[in-house]
Coordinates of N, CA and C in Angstrom, one line a residue:
K1 N -42.1 -12.7 -11.2 CA -41.1 -13.5 -10.6 C -41.2 -13.5 -9.1
E2 N -42.3 -13.9 -8.6 CA -42.5 -13.9 -7.1 C -41.7 -14.9 -6.5
G3 N -41.2 -14.6 -5.3 CA -40.4 -15.5 -4.5 C -39.1 -16.0 -5.1
G4 N -38.6 -15.2 -6.0 CA -37.3 -15.7 -6.5 C -36.4 -14.6 -6.9
G5 N -35.1 -15.0 -7.1 CA -34.1 -14.1 -7.6 C -34.0 -14.2 -9.1
A6 N -32.8 -14.1 -9.6 CA -32.6 -14.1 -11.0 C -33.2 -15.4 -11.7
G7 N -34.0 -15.2 -12.7 CA -34.5 -16.4 -13.4 C -35.6 -17.1 -12.6
G8 N -36.2 -16.5 -11.6 CA -37.2 -17.2 -10.8 C -36.7 -18.1 -9.8
N9 N -35.4 -18.3 -9.7 CA -34.7 -19.2 -8.7 C -34.7 -18.5 -7.3
P10 N -35.4 -19.1 -6.3 CA -35.4 -18.4 -5.0 C -34.0 -18.3 -4.4
M11 N -33.0 -19.1 -4.8 CA -31.6 -19.0 -4.3 C -30.8 -18.1 -5.1
G12 N -31.3 -17.5 -6.2 CA -30.5 -16.7 -7.2 C -29.8 -15.5 -6.5
G13 N -30.5 -14.8 -5.7 CA -29.9 -13.6 -5.0 C -28.8 -14.0 -4.1
M14 N -29.1 -15.1 -3.3 CA -28.2 -15.6 -2.3 C -26.9 -16.1 -3.0
M15 N -27.1 -16.8 -4.1 CA -25.9 -17.3 -4.8 C -25.0 -16.1 -5.4
D16 N -25.7 -15.1 -5.9 CA -24.9 -13.9 -6.3 C -24.1 -13.3 -5.2
Q17 N -24.8 -13.2 -4.0 CA -24.1 -12.6 -2.9 C -22.9 -13.5 -2.4
L18 N -23.1 -14.8 -2.5 CA -22.1 -15.8 -2.1 C -20.9 -15.7 -3.1
A19 N -21.2 -15.5 -4.4 CA -20.1 -15.4 -5.4 C -19.4 -14.1 -5.1
M20 N -20.1 -13.0 -4.8 CA -19.4 -11.7 -4.5 C -18.6 -11.8 -3.3
F21 N -19.1 -12.5 -2.3 CA -18.3 -12.7 -1.0 C -17.0 -13.5 -1.3
K22 N -17.1 -14.5 -2.1 CA -15.9 -15.3 -2.4 C -14.9 -14.4 -3.2
K23 N -15.4 -13.6 -4.1 CA -14.5 -12.7 -4.9 C -13.9 -11.7 -3.9
A24 N -14.6 -11.2 -3.0 CA -14.1 -10.2 -2.0 C -13.0 -10.9 -1.2
Q25 N -13.2 -12.2 -0.8 CA -12.1 -12.9 -0.1 C -10.9 -13.1 -1.0
E26 N -11.0 -13.4 -2.3 CA -9.9 -13.5 -3.2 C -9.1 -12.2 -3.2
I27 N -9.9 -11.1 -3.3 CA -9.2 -9.7 -3.4 C -8.5 -9.5 -2.1
A28 N -9.1 -9.8 -0.9 CA -8.4 -9.6 0.3 C -7.1 -10.4 0.4
K29 N -7.1 -11.6 -0.1 CA -5.9 -12.4 -0.2 C -4.9 -11.8 -1.1
K30 N -5.3 -11.3 -2.2 CA -4.3 -10.6 -3.1 C -3.7 -9.4 -2.5
K31 N -4.6 -8.6 -1.8 CA -4.1 -7.4 -1.1 C -3.0 -7.8 -0.1
Q32 N -3.3 -8.9 0.7 CA -2.4 -9.4 1.7 C -1.0 -9.7 1.0
E33 N -1.1 -10.4 -0.1 CA 0.1 -10.8 -0.8 C 0.9 -9.6 -1.3
L34 N 0.1 -8.6 -1.9 CA 0.8 -7.3 -2.3 C 1.4 -6.6 -1.1
D35 N 0.7 -6.5 0.0 CA 1.3 -5.9 1.2 C 2.6 -6.5 1.6
N36 N 2.6 -7.9 1.6 CA 3.8 -8.6 2.0 C 4.9 -8.3 1.0
E37 N 4.6 -8.3 -0.3 CA 5.6 -8.0 -1.3 C 6.2 -6.6 -1.2
I38 N 5.3 -5.6 -0.9 CA 5.8 -4.3 -0.8 C 6.6 -4.1 0.5
A39 N 6.2 -4.8 1.6 CA 6.9 -4.7 2.9 C 8.3 -5.3 2.7
E40 N 8.6 -6.2 1.8 CA 9.9 -6.7 1.6 C 10.8 -5.8 0.8
M41 N 10.2 -4.8 0.1 CA 11.0 -3.9 -0.7 C 11.8 -2.8 0.1
D42 N 13.0 -2.5 -0.3 CA 13.7 -1.4 0.2 C 13.5 -0.2 -0.7
I43 N 12.9 0.8 -0.2 CA 12.6 2.0 -1.0 C 13.5 3.1 -0.5
I44 N 14.2 3.7 -1.5 CA 15.2 4.7 -1.1 C 14.8 6.1 -1.3
G45 N 14.8 7.0 -0.3 CA 14.6 8.4 -0.4 C 16.0 9.1 -0.3
T46 N 16.1 10.2 -1.1 CA 17.4 10.9 -1.1 C 17.2 12.4 -0.8
A47 N 18.3 13.0 -0.4 CA 18.4 14.4 -0.3 C 19.9 14.8 -0.4
A48 N 20.1 16.1 -0.5 CA 21.4 16.7 -0.6 C 22.1 16.1 -1.8
D49 N 21.5 16.2 -2.9 CA 22.0 15.6 -4.2 C 22.5 14.2 -4.0
G50 N 21.8 13.4 -3.3 CA 22.1 12.0 -3.2 C 23.1 11.7 -2.1
K51 N 23.6 12.7 -1.4 CA 24.6 12.5 -0.3 C 23.9 11.9 0.9
I52 N 22.6 12.0 1.0 CA 21.9 11.3 2.1 C 20.9 10.4 1.5
K53 N 20.9 9.1 1.9 CA 19.9 8.1 1.5 C 19.3 7.5 2.7
V54 N 18.0 7.4 2.6 CA 17.2 6.8 3.7 C 16.4 5.6 3.1
T55 N 16.6 4.5 3.7 CA 15.8 3.3 3.2 C 14.5 3.2 4.0
V56 N 13.4 3.2 3.3 CA 12.1 3.2 3.9 C 11.4 1.8 3.6
Q57 N 10.8 1.2 4.6 CA 10.0 0.0 4.3 C 8.6 0.3 4.7
Y58 N 7.7 -0.3 3.9 CA 6.2 -0.2 4.1 C 5.8 -1.1 5.2
V59 N 4.9 -0.6 6.1 CA 4.4 -1.4 7.1 C 2.9 -1.5 6.9
P60 N 2.4 -2.7 6.5 CA 1.0 -2.8 6.2 C 0.1 -2.6 7.4
A61 N -1.1 -2.2 7.2 CA -2.1 -2.1 8.3 C -2.2 -3.4 9.0
Q62 N -2.3 -3.3 10.3 CA -2.5 -4.5 11.1 C -3.9 -4.4 11.8
L63 N -4.9 -4.9 11.1 CA -6.3 -4.8 11.7 C -6.5 -5.7 12.8
P64 N -7.2 -5.4 13.8 CA -7.9 -4.1 14.1 C -7.0 -3.1 14.9
V65 N -5.8 -3.6 15.3 CA -5.0 -2.8 16.2 C -4.5 -1.5 15.6
N66 N -4.0 -1.6 14.4 CA -3.4 -0.5 13.7 C -4.0 -0.4 12.3
P67 N -5.1 0.2 12.1 CA -5.8 0.2 10.8 C -5.1 0.9 9.7
S68 N -4.1 1.8 10.0 CA -3.5 2.6 9.0 C -2.1 2.0 8.7
P69 N -1.7 1.9 7.4 CA -0.4 1.5 7.0 C 0.6 2.6 7.4
G70 N 1.9 2.2 7.4 CA 2.9 3.2 7.8 C 4.2 2.9 7.1
Y71 N 5.2 3.6 7.5 CA 6.5 3.4 6.9 C 7.6 3.5 8.0
D72 N 8.6 2.7 7.9 CA 9.7 2.7 8.9 C 11.0 3.1 8.1
A73 N 11.7 4.0 8.7 CA 13.1 4.3 8.1 C 14.0 3.2 8.7
T74 N 14.5 2.4 7.9 CA 15.3 1.2 8.4 C 16.8 1.4 8.3
N75 N 17.2 2.4 7.4 CA 18.7 2.6 7.3 C 18.9 4.0 6.8
I76 N 20.0 4.6 7.3 CA 20.4 6.0 6.8 C 21.8 5.9 6.4
D77 N 22.1 6.4 5.2 CA 23.5 6.4 4.7 C 23.8 7.9 4.4
I78 N 24.9 8.4 5.0 CA 25.3 9.8 4.8 C 26.7 9.8 4.3
D79 N 26.9 10.5 3.2 CA 28.3 10.6 2.6 C 29.2 11.3 3.7
E80 N 30.3 10.6 3.9 CA 31.2 11.1 5.0 C 31.7 12.5 4.7
D81 N 32.1 12.8 3.5 CA 32.6 14.2 3.2 C 31.5 15.2 3.5
Y82 N 30.3 14.9 3.1 CA 29.2 15.8 3.3 C 28.9 16.0 4.8
L83 N 29.0 14.9 5.5 CA 28.8 14.9 7.0 C 29.8 15.8 7.7
N84 N 31.1 15.8 7.2 CA 32.1 16.6 7.8 C 32.0 18.1 7.5
E85 N 31.2 18.5 6.4 CA 31.2 19.9 6.0 C 29.8 20.5 6.3
V86 N 28.8 19.7 6.6 CA 27.4 20.3 6.8 C 27.2 20.8 8.2
S87 N 26.3 21.8 8.3 CA 25.9 22.3 9.7 C 24.9 21.3 10.2
S88 N 24.7 21.3 11.5 CA 23.7 20.4 12.1 C 22.3 20.8 11.6
E89 N 22.0 22.1 11.4 CA 20.7 22.5 10.9 C 20.4 22.0 9.5
D90 N 21.4 22.1 8.6 CA 21.3 21.6 7.3 C 21.2 20.1 7.2
L91 N 21.9 19.4 8.1 CA 21.9 18.0 8.1 C 20.5 17.5 8.6
S92 N 19.9 18.2 9.6 CA 18.6 17.9 10.1 C 17.6 18.1 9.0
A93 N 17.6 19.2 8.3 CA 16.7 19.5 7.2 C 16.8 18.4 6.1
A94 N 18.0 18.0 5.8 CA 18.3 17.1 4.7 C 17.7 15.7 5.1
L95 N 17.9 15.3 6.3 CA 17.4 14.0 6.8 C 15.9 14.0 6.7
V96 N 15.2 15.1 7.1 CA 13.7 15.1 7.0 C 13.3 15.0 5.6
E97 N 14.0 15.7 4.7 CA 13.7 15.7 3.3 C 13.9 14.3 2.7
A98 N 15.0 13.6 3.1 CA 15.2 12.2 2.6 C 14.1 11.3 3.1
I99 N 13.7 11.4 4.3 CA 12.7 10.5 4.8 C 11.4 10.8 4.1
R100 N 11.0 12.1 3.9 CA 9.8 12.4 3.2 C 9.9 11.9 1.7
S101 N 11.1 12.0 1.1 CA 11.3 11.5 -0.2 C 11.0 10.0 -0.3
G102 N 11.5 9.3 0.7 CA 11.3 7.8 0.8 C 9.8 7.5 0.9
E103 N 9.1 8.2 1.8 CA 7.7 8.0 2.0 C 6.9 8.3 0.8
T104 N 7.3 9.3 0.0 CA 6.6 9.7 -1.2 C 6.8 8.6 -2.2
K105 N 8.0 8.1 -2.3 CA 8.3 7.0 -3.3 C 7.5 5.7 -2.9
A106 N 7.4 5.5 -1.6 CA 6.7 4.3 -1.1 C 5.2 4.4 -1.4
N107 N 4.7 5.6 -1.2 CA 3.3 5.8 -1.6 C 3.0 5.5 -3.1
E108 N 4.0 6.0 -3.9 CA 3.8 5.7 -5.3 C 3.9 4.2 -5.7
V109 N 4.8 3.5 -5.0 CA 4.9 2.1 -5.2 C 3.6 1.4 -4.8
V110 N 3.1 1.8 -3.6 CA 1.8 1.2 -3.1 C 0.7 1.4 -4.1
A111 N 0.6 2.7 -4.5 CA -0.5 3.1 -5.5 C -0.4 2.3 -6.8
E112 N 0.8 2.1 -7.3 CA 1.0 1.3 -8.5 C 0.6 -0.1 -8.3
K113 N 1.0 -0.7 -7.2 CA 0.8 -2.1 -6.9 C -0.7 -2.4 -6.7
Y114 N -1.4 -1.4 -6.1 CA -2.8 -1.5 -5.8 C -3.7 -1.3 -7.0
K115 N -3.2 -0.8 -8.1 CA -4.0 -0.6 -9.3 C -4.7 -1.9 -9.8
S116 N -4.0 -3.0 -9.6 CA -4.5 -4.3 -10.1 C -5.8 -4.7 -9.2
L117 N -5.8 -4.2 -8.0 CA -7.0 -4.5 -7.2 C -8.2 -3.6 -7.5
E118 N -7.9 -2.4 -7.9 CA -9.0 -1.5 -8.2 C -10.0 -2.0 -9.2
A119 N -9.5 -2.6 -10.3 CA -10.4 -3.1 -11.3 C -11.3 -4.2 -10.7
E120 N -10.7 -5.1 -9.9 CA -11.5 -6.2 -9.3 C -12.5 -5.6 -8.3
M121 N -12.1 -4.6 -7.5 CA -13.0 -4.0 -6.6 C -14.2 -3.4 -7.3
S122 N -13.9 -2.6 -8.4 CA -15.0 -2.0 -9.1 C -16.0 -3.0 -9.7
G123 N -15.4 -4.2 -10.1 CA -16.3 -5.2 -10.6 C -17.2 -5.7 -9.5
I124 N -16.7 -5.9 -8.3 CA -17.6 -6.3 -7.2 C -18.6 -5.2 -6.9
L125 N -18.2 -4.0 -6.8 CA -19.1 -2.9 -6.4 C -20.2 -2.8 -7.5
G126 N -19.8 -3.0 -8.8 CA -20.7 -2.9 -9.9 C -21.8 -4.0 -9.7
G127 N -21.3 -5.2 -9.3 CA -22.2 -6.3 -9.1 C -23.2 -6.1 -7.9
L128 N -22.7 -5.4 -6.9 CA -23.5 -5.1 -5.7 C -24.6 -4.1 -6.1
Q129 N -24.2 -3.1 -6.9 CA -25.2 -2.1 -7.4 C -26.3 -2.7 -8.2
Q130 N -25.9 -3.7 -9.1 CA -26.8 -4.3 -9.9 C -27.8 -5.2 -9.1
S131 N -27.3 -5.9 -8.1 CA -28.2 -6.8 -7.4 C -29.1 -5.9 -6.4
N132 N -28.6 -4.8 -5.9 CA -29.4 -4.0 -5.1 C -30.4 -3.1 -5.9
G133 N -30.1 -2.8 -7.1 CA -30.9 -2.0 -7.9 C -32.1 -2.7 -8.5
Q134 N -32.2 -4.0 -8.4 CA -33.3 -4.8 -9.0 C -34.4 -5.0 -8.1

Protein backbone atom coordinates (compact mmCIF):
# COMPACT_ATOMS: atom_id res chain seq x y z
CA LYS A 1 0.00 0.00 0.00
CA GLU A 2 2.55 2.54 -1.01
CA GLY A 3 1.55 6.17 -0.99
CA GLY A 4 -1.79 5.59 0.60
CA GLY A 5 -3.81 5.37 3.74
CA ALA A 6 -6.60 2.96 4.44
CA GLY A 7 -7.49 0.87 1.40
CA GLY A 8 -4.70 2.39 -0.70
CA ASN A 9 -6.42 5.79 -0.80
CA PRO A 10 -3.80 8.55 -0.42
CA MET A 11 -6.39 10.71 1.36
CA GLY A 12 -7.51 7.95 3.77
CA GLY A 13 -5.34 9.03 6.70
CA MET A 14 -6.24 12.68 6.25
CA MET A 15 -9.95 11.87 6.09
CA ASP A 16 -9.69 9.87 9.32
CA GLN A 17 -8.00 12.81 10.99
CA LEU A 18 -10.62 15.21 9.65
CA ALA A 19 -13.40 12.98 11.00
CA MET A 20 -11.69 12.84 14.40
CA PHE A 21 -11.25 16.62 14.37
CA LYS A 22 -14.96 17.10 13.64
CA LYS A 23 -15.85 14.67 16.44
CA ALA A 24 -13.56 16.61 18.82
CA GLN A 25 -15.38 19.81 17.85
CA GLU A 26 -18.73 18.15 18.60
CA ILE A 27 -17.47 17.04 22.00
CA ALA A 28 -16.16 20.54 22.75
CA LYS A 29 -19.60 21.95 21.90
CA LYS A 30 -21.30 19.38 24.15
CA LYS A 31 -18.88 20.24 26.97
CA GLN A 32 -19.73 23.93 26.54
CA GLU A 33 -23.46 23.10 26.71
CA LEU A 34 -22.93 20.97 29.84
CA ASP A 35 -20.85 23.74 31.46
CA ASN A 36 -23.62 26.25 30.77
CA GLU A 37 -26.25 23.85 32.16
CA ILE A 38 -24.24 23.24 35.33
CA ALA A 39 -23.53 26.96 35.75
CA GLU A 40 -27.30 27.60 35.86
CA MET A 41 -27.80 25.12 38.72
CA ASP A 42 -28.04 26.16 42.36
CA ILE A 43 -26.13 23.58 44.38
CA ILE A 44 -26.75 23.68 48.12
CA GLY A 45 -24.14 22.89 50.76
CA THR A 46 -25.25 22.56 54.37
CA ALA A 47 -23.81 22.54 57.87
CA ALA A 48 -24.98 22.65 61.48
CA ASP A 49 -27.73 20.11 60.83
CA GLY A 50 -29.10 22.16 57.94
CA LYS A 51 -29.22 25.42 59.91
CA ILE A 52 -26.69 26.92 57.48
CA LYS A 53 -27.21 26.60 53.74
CA VAL A 54 -24.80 27.92 51.15
CA THR A 55 -25.76 28.13 47.49
CA VAL A 56 -22.82 27.38 45.23
CA GLN A 57 -22.65 27.93 41.49
CA TYR A 58 -20.21 26.32 39.09
CA VAL A 59 -17.99 28.71 37.13
CA PRO A 60 -16.71 27.02 33.95
CA ALA A 61 -13.10 27.46 32.89
CA GLN A 62 -12.59 30.57 30.75
CA LEU A 63 -9.77 29.71 28.36
CA PRO A 64 -7.10 30.98 28.08
CA VAL A 65 -7.50 33.55 30.86
CA ASN A 66 -8.67 31.20 33.61
CA PRO A 67 -8.11 27.56 32.60
CA SER A 68 -9.48 26.09 35.84
CA PRO A 69 -13.17 25.90 36.68
CA GLY A 70 -14.28 27.22 40.04
CA TYR A 71 -17.23 27.80 42.31
CA ASP A 72 -18.90 30.91 43.68
CA ALA A 73 -20.90 31.02 46.88
CA THR A 74 -23.90 33.07 45.75
CA ASN A 75 -26.17 32.91 48.78
CA ILE A 76 -25.94 32.08 52.47
CA ASP A 77 -28.99 31.26 54.56
CA ILE A 78 -28.56 31.01 58.34
CA ASP A 79 -31.35 29.96 60.68
CA GLU A 80 -32.08 32.97 62.92
CA ASP A 81 -32.42 30.97 66.14
CA TYR A 82 -29.11 29.25 65.42
CA LEU A 83 -27.47 32.59 64.67
CA ASN A 84 -28.63 34.00 68.03
CA GLU A 85 -27.19 31.09 70.02
CA VAL A 86 -23.95 30.20 68.19
CA SER A 87 -20.48 31.54 69.02
CA SER A 88 -18.60 33.39 66.30
CA GLU A 89 -15.98 30.59 66.18
CA ASP A 90 -18.63 27.90 65.69
CA LEU A 91 -20.43 30.04 63.10
CA SER A 92 -17.19 30.54 61.19
CA ALA A 93 -16.41 26.81 61.23
CA ALA A 94 -19.97 25.95 60.13
CA LEU A 95 -19.81 28.44 57.24
CA VAL A 96 -16.55 26.90 56.01
CA GLU A 97 -18.11 23.44 56.32
CA ALA A 98 -21.21 24.51 54.36
CA ILE A 99 -19.11 26.05 51.57
CA ARG A 100 -16.98 22.92 51.33
CA SER A 101 -20.12 20.79 51.32
CA GLY A 102 -21.46 22.83 48.41
CA GLU A 103 -18.20 22.52 46.49
CA THR A 104 -18.13 18.76 47.08
CA LYS A 105 -21.71 18.44 45.79
CA ALA A 106 -20.84 20.63 42.80
CA ASN A 107 -17.84 18.40 41.99
CA GLU A 108 -20.14 15.37 42.10
CA VAL A 109 -22.64 17.05 39.75
CA VAL A 110 -19.86 18.00 37.31
CA ALA A 111 -18.40 14.47 37.38
CA GLU A 112 -21.82 12.93 36.76
CA LYS A 113 -22.61 15.29 33.87
CA TYR A 114 -19.18 14.74 32.28
CA LYS A 115 -19.58 10.94 32.22
CA SER A 116 -21.41 11.28 28.91
CA LEU A 117 -18.35 12.96 27.39
CA GLU A 118 -15.91 10.35 28.68
CA ALA A 119 -17.19 7.61 26.37
CA GLU A 120 -16.99 9.89 23.35
CA MET A 121 -13.49 11.03 24.30
CA SER A 122 -12.25 7.47 24.67
CA GLY A 123 -13.70 6.72 21.23
CA ILE A 124 -11.61 9.50 19.70
CA LEU A 125 -8.51 8.51 21.63
CA GLY A 126 -9.00 4.92 20.52
CA GLY A 127 -9.23 6.13 16.92
CA LEU A 128 -6.04 8.15 17.31
CA GLN A 129 -4.17 5.16 18.69
CA GLN A 130 -5.35 3.00 15.81
CA SER A 131 -4.33 5.51 13.14
CA ASN A 132 -0.94 6.16 14.80
CA GLY A 133 -0.27 2.47 15.38
CA GLN A 134 -0.51 1.52 11.69
